[in-house]
Coordinates of C-alpha atoms in Angstrom, one line a residue:
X309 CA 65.7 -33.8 -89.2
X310 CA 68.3 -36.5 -90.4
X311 CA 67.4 -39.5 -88.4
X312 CA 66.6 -41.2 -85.6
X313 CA 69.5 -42.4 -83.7
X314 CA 69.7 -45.3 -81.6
X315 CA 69.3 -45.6 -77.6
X316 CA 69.0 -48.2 -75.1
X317 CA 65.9 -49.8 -74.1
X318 CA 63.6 -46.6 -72.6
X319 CA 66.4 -44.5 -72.1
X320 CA 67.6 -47.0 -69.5
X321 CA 70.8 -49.4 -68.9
X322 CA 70.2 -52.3 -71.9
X323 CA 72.0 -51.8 -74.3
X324 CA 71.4 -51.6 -78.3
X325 CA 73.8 -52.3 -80.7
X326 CA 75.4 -49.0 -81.2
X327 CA 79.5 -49.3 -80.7
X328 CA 81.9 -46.1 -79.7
X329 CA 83.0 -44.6 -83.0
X330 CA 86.6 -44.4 -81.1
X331 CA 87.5 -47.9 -80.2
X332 CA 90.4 -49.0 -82.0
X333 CA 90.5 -52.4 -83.0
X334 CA 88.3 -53.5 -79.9
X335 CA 84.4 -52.7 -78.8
X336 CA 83.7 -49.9 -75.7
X337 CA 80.4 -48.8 -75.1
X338 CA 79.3 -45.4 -76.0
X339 CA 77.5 -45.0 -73.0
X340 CA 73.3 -44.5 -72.7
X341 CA 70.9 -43.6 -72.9
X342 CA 72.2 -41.3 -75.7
X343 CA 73.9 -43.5 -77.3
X344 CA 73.2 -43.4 -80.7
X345 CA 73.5 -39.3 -80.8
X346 CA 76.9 -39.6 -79.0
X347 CA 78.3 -42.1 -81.8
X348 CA 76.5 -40.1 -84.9
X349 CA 78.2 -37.0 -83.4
X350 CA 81.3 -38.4 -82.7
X351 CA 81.7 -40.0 -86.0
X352 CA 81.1 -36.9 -87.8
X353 CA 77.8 -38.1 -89.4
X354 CA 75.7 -35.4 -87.8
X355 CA 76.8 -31.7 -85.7
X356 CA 74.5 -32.5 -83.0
X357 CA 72.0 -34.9 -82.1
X358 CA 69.0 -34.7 -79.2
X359 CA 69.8 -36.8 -75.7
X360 CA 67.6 -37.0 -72.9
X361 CA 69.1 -37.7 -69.4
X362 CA 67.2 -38.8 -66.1
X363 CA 70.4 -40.3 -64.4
X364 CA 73.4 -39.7 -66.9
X365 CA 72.2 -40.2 -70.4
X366 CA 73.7 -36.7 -71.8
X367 CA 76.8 -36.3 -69.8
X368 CA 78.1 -40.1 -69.8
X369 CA 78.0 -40.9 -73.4
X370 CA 79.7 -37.6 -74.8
X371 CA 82.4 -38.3 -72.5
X372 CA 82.8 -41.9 -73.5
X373 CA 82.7 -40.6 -77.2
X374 CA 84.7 -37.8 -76.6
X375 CA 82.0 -35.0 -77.8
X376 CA 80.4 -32.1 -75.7
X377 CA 77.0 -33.1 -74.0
X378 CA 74.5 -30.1 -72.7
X379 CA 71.8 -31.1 -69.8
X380 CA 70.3 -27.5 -69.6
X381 CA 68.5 -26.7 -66.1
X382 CA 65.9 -29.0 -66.0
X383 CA 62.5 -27.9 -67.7
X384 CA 64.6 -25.8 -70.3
X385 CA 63.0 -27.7 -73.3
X386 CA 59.8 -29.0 -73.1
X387 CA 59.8 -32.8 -72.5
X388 CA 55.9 -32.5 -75.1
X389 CA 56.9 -36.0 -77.4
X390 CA 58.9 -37.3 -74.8
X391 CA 57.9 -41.2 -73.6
X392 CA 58.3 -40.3 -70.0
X393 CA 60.3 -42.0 -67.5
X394 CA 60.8 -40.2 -64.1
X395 CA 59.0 -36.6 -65.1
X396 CA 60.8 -35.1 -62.3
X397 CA 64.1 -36.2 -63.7
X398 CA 64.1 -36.3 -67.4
X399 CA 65.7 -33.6 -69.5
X400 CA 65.8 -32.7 -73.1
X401 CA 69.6 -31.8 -73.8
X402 CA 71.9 -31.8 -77.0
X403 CA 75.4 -33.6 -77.8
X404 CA 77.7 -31.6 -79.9
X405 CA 81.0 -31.2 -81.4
X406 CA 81.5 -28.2 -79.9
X407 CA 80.2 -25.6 -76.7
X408 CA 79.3 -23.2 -78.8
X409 CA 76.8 -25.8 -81.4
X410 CA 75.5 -26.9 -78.4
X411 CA 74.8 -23.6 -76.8
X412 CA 73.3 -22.2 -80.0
X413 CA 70.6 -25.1 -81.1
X414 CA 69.3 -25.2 -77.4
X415 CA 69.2 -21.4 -77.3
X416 CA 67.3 -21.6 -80.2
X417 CA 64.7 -23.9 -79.4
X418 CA 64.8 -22.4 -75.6
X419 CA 64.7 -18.7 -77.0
X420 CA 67.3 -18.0 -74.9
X421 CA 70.7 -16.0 -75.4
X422 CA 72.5 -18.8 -74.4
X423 CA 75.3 -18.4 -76.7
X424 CA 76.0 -14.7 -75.9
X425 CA 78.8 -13.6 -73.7
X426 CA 77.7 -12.7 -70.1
X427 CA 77.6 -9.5 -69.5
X428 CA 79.6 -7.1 -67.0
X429 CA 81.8 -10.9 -66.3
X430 CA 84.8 -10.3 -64.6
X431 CA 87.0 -13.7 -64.1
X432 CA 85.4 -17.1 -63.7
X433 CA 85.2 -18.2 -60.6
X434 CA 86.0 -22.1 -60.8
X435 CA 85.9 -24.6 -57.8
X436 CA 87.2 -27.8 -58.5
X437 CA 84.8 -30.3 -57.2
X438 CA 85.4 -34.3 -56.9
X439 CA 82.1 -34.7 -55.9
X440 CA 81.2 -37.4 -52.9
X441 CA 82.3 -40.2 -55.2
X442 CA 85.7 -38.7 -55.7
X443 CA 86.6 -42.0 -54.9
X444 CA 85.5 -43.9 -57.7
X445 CA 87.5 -41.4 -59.9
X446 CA 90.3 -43.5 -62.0
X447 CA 93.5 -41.9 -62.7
X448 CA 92.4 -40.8 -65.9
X449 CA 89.5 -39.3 -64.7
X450 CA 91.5 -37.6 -61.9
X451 CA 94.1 -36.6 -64.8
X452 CA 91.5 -35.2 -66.8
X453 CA 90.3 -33.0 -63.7
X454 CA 93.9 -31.6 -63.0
X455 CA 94.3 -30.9 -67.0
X456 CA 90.6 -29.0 -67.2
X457 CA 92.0 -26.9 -63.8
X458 CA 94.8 -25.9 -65.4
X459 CA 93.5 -24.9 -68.2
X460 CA 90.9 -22.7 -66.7
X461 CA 94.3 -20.8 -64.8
X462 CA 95.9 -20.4 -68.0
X463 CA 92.8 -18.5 -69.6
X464 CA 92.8 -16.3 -66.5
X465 CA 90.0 -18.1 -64.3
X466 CA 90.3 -17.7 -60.3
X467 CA 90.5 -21.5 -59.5
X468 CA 90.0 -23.0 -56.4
X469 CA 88.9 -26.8 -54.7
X470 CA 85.9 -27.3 -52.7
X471 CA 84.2 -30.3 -50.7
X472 CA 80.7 -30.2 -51.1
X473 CA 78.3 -29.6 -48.1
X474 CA 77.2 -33.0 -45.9
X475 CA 73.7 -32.4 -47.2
X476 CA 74.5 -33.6 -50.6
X477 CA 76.1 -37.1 -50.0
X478 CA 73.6 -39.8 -50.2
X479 CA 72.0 -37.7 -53.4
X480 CA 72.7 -41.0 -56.0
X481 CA 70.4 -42.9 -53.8
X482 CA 67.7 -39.8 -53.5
X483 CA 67.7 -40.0 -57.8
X484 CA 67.6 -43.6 -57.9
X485 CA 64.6 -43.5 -55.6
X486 CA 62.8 -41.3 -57.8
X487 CA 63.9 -42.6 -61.1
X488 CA 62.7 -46.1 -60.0
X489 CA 59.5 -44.9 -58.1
X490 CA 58.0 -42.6 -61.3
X491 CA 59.3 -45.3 -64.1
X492 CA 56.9 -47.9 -62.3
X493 CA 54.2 -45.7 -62.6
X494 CA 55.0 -44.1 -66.4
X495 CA 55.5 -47.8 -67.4
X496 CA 51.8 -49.8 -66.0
X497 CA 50.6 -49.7 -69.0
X498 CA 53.3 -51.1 -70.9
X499 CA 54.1 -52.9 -68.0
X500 CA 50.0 -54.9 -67.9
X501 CA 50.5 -55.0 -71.8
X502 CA 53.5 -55.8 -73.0
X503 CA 55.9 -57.3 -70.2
X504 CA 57.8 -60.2 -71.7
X505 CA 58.8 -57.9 -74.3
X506 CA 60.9 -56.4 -71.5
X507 CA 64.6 -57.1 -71.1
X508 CA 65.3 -58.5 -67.3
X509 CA 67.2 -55.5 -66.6
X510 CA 64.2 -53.2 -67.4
X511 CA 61.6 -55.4 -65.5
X512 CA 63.8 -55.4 -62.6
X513 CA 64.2 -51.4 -62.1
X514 CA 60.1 -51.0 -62.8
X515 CA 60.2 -53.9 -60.0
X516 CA 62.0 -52.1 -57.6
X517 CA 60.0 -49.3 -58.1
X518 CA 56.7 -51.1 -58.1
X519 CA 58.2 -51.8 -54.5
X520 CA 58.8 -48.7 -53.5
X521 CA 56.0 -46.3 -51.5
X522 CA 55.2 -42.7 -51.7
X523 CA 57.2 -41.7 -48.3
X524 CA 60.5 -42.7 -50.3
X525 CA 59.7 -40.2 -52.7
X526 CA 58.6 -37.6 -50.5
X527 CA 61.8 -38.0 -49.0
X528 CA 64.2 -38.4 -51.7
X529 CA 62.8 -35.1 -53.1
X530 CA 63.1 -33.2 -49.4
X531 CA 66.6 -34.2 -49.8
X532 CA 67.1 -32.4 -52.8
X533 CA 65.4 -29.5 -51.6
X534 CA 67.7 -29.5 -48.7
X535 CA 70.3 -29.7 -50.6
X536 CA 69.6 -26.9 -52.7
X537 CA 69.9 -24.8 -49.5
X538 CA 73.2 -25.8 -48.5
X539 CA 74.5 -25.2 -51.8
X540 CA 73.3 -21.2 -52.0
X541 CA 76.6 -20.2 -50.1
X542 CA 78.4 -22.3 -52.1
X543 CA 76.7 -20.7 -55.2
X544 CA 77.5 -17.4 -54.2
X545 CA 81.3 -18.1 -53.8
X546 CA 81.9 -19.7 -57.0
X547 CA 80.5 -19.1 -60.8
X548 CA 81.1 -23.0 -61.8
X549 CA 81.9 -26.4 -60.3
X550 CA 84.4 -28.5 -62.1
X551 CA 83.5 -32.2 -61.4
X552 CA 84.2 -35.4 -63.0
X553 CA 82.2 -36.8 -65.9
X554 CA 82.4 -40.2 -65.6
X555 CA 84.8 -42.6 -63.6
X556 CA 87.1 -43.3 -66.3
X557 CA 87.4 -44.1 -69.8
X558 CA 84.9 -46.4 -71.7
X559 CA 84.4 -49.3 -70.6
X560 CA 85.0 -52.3 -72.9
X561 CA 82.5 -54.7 -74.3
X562 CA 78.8 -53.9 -75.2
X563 CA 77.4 -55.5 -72.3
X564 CA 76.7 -52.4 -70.2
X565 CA 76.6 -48.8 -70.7
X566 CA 78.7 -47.8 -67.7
X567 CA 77.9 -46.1 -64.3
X568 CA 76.6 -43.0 -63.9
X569 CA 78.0 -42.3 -61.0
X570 CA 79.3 -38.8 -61.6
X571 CA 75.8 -37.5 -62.7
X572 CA 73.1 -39.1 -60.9
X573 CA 72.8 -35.9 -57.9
X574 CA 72.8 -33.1 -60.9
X575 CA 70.3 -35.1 -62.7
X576 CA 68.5 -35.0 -59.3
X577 CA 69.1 -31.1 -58.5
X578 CA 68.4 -30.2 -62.1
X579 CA 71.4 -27.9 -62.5
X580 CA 72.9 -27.1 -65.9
X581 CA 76.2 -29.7 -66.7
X582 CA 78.1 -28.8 -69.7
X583 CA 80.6 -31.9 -70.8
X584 CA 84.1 -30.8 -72.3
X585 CA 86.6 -33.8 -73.3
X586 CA 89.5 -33.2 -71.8
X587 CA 91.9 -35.7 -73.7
X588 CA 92.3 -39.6 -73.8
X589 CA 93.4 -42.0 -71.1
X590 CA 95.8 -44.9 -71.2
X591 CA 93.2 -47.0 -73.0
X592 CA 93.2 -44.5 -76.0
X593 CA 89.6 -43.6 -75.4
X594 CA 88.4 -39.8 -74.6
X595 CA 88.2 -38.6 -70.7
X596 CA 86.7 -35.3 -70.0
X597 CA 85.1 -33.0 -66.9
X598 CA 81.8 -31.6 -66.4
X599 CA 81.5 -27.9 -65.7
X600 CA 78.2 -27.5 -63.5
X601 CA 76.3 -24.5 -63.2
X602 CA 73.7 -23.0 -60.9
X603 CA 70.0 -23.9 -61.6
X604 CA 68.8 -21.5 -64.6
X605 CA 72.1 -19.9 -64.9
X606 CA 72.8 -21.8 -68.3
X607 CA 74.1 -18.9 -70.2
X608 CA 77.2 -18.9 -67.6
X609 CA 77.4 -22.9 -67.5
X610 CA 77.9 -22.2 -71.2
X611 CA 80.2 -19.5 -71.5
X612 CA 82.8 -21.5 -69.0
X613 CA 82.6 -24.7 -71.0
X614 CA 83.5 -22.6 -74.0
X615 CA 86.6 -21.0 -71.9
X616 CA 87.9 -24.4 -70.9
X617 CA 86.9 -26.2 -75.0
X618 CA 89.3 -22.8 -76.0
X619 CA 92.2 -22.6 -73.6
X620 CA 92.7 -26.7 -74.2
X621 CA 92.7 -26.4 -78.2
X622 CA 95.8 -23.8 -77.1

């Protein structure tokens, strides 16, 4: 163990004071929760740091940093040590400087072979995904999506595009449901002790979920498990989904730590999301792509974020 590294405030949206190692001249946020691993990693201080991620707290910050961020299938690591926020969310993952660091340290700890080829593989099956919030992607994210494609052909990958079943629009809402509903709960104790030590944006989410009942729950979580279901086919067509990290580039100032948009329904399915940066947008700052994997089928996740990490480097 180094160090601790900084996050925001219960792996949430405050901020602390940690900048992007990239900027240039001007503050961007590195992104959160993981913010603090993403800049240490980024700025060459460490090879790899721990995140967590309940919404996008992995994913979002190694793309704003431009490092590689690993959310295994959820319950991969064990969460023991953990202050928990939403337990049926939150996931012990790793942010790296490259696939292969990242698949080794969790394979480790998981005592998996997560870093070994797969066996008897024939060509990747890729299926370019813009998720339902395609819309929300900024040219650079869209640019970035294209490139990663592109890349996969080039290294002999069968690509294709694919819309996602109805079943999983709406599933941002279904994880902030949960997220807000089990933080209430995790947090009444801190919450009857210690509540003007919160920031207003924290008090607000426990708030909200304080508010919430246990039918919204019930439901948010049927709606994952349906859409589990409808993705089976879609599972069995395709190897990966290639989908957006983030909307774009950092965004500037330290106010916020950006939306997590992009990650909020593979944080609430639990499937493995390996980030690769891609290359920089017009801003200067890194842009990547998330390959997605099905539950438990890490090792593959893996081995097709370290196809894409090759066939860019050239």
């Amino acid at each position: 163990v180094i160090g601790k590294t900084v996050t925001t405030e219960f792996a949430t949206f405050h901020p602390g004071p940690t900048v992007n190692p990239r900027s240039r001249g001007s503050d961007f946020t590195p992104g959160g929760s993981s913010s603090g691993s993403a800049a240490a990693v980024a700025a060459g201080m460490v090879p790899l740091a721990f995140g967590t991620q309940t919404a996008g707290s992995i994913i979002r910050p190694a793309a704003y940093c431009g490092v590689v961020g690993y959310k295994p299938t959820f319950g991969t690591l064990p969460a023991a040590g953990i202050k928990p926020l939403a337990p049926s969310l939150d996931t012990l993952g790793v942010l790296a400087r490259k696939v292969d660091d990242a698949a080794w340290f969790v394979g480790l700890l998981a005592r998996q072979p997560f870093a070994d080829a797969v066996p008897g593989a024939g060509p990747l099956r890729i299926a370019v995904c813009g998720t339902p919030h395609w819309d929300r992607a900024q040219p650079a994210s869209r640019t970035a999506l294209a490139q990663a494609a592109a890349a996969f052909e080039r290294a002999g990958a069968q690509v294709s595009d694919i819309t996602l079943p109805a079943a999983c629009e709406g599933l941002d809402a279904a994880q902030i449901a949960v997220m807000e509903y089990e933080a209430a709960a995790a947090f009444m104790p801190e919450a009857a002790s210690h509540a003007r030590d919160f920031s207003p944006a924290f008090a607000a989410l426990l708030a909200r979920g304080a508010g919430r009942d246990g039918h919204e729950l019930y439901y948010a979580l049927a709606r994952a498990e349906a859409a589990h279901k409808v993705l089976e086919p879609v599972w069995q067509a395709v190897d990966v989904l290639l989908c957006p990290s983030t909307e774009g580039e950092a965004p500037a100032g330290l106010d916020a730590t950006g939306d997590p948009i992009f990650n909020r329904m593979w944080s609430l399915l639990g499937n493995p999301c390996v980030h690769v940066p891609v290359g920089s947008g017009p801003r200067g700052m890194p842009v990547g792509v998330t390959v997605v994997g099905p539950q438990r089928a890490d090792r593959l996740a893996l081995a097709a974020g370290r196809l894409l990490e090759q066939s860019l480097a050239g």
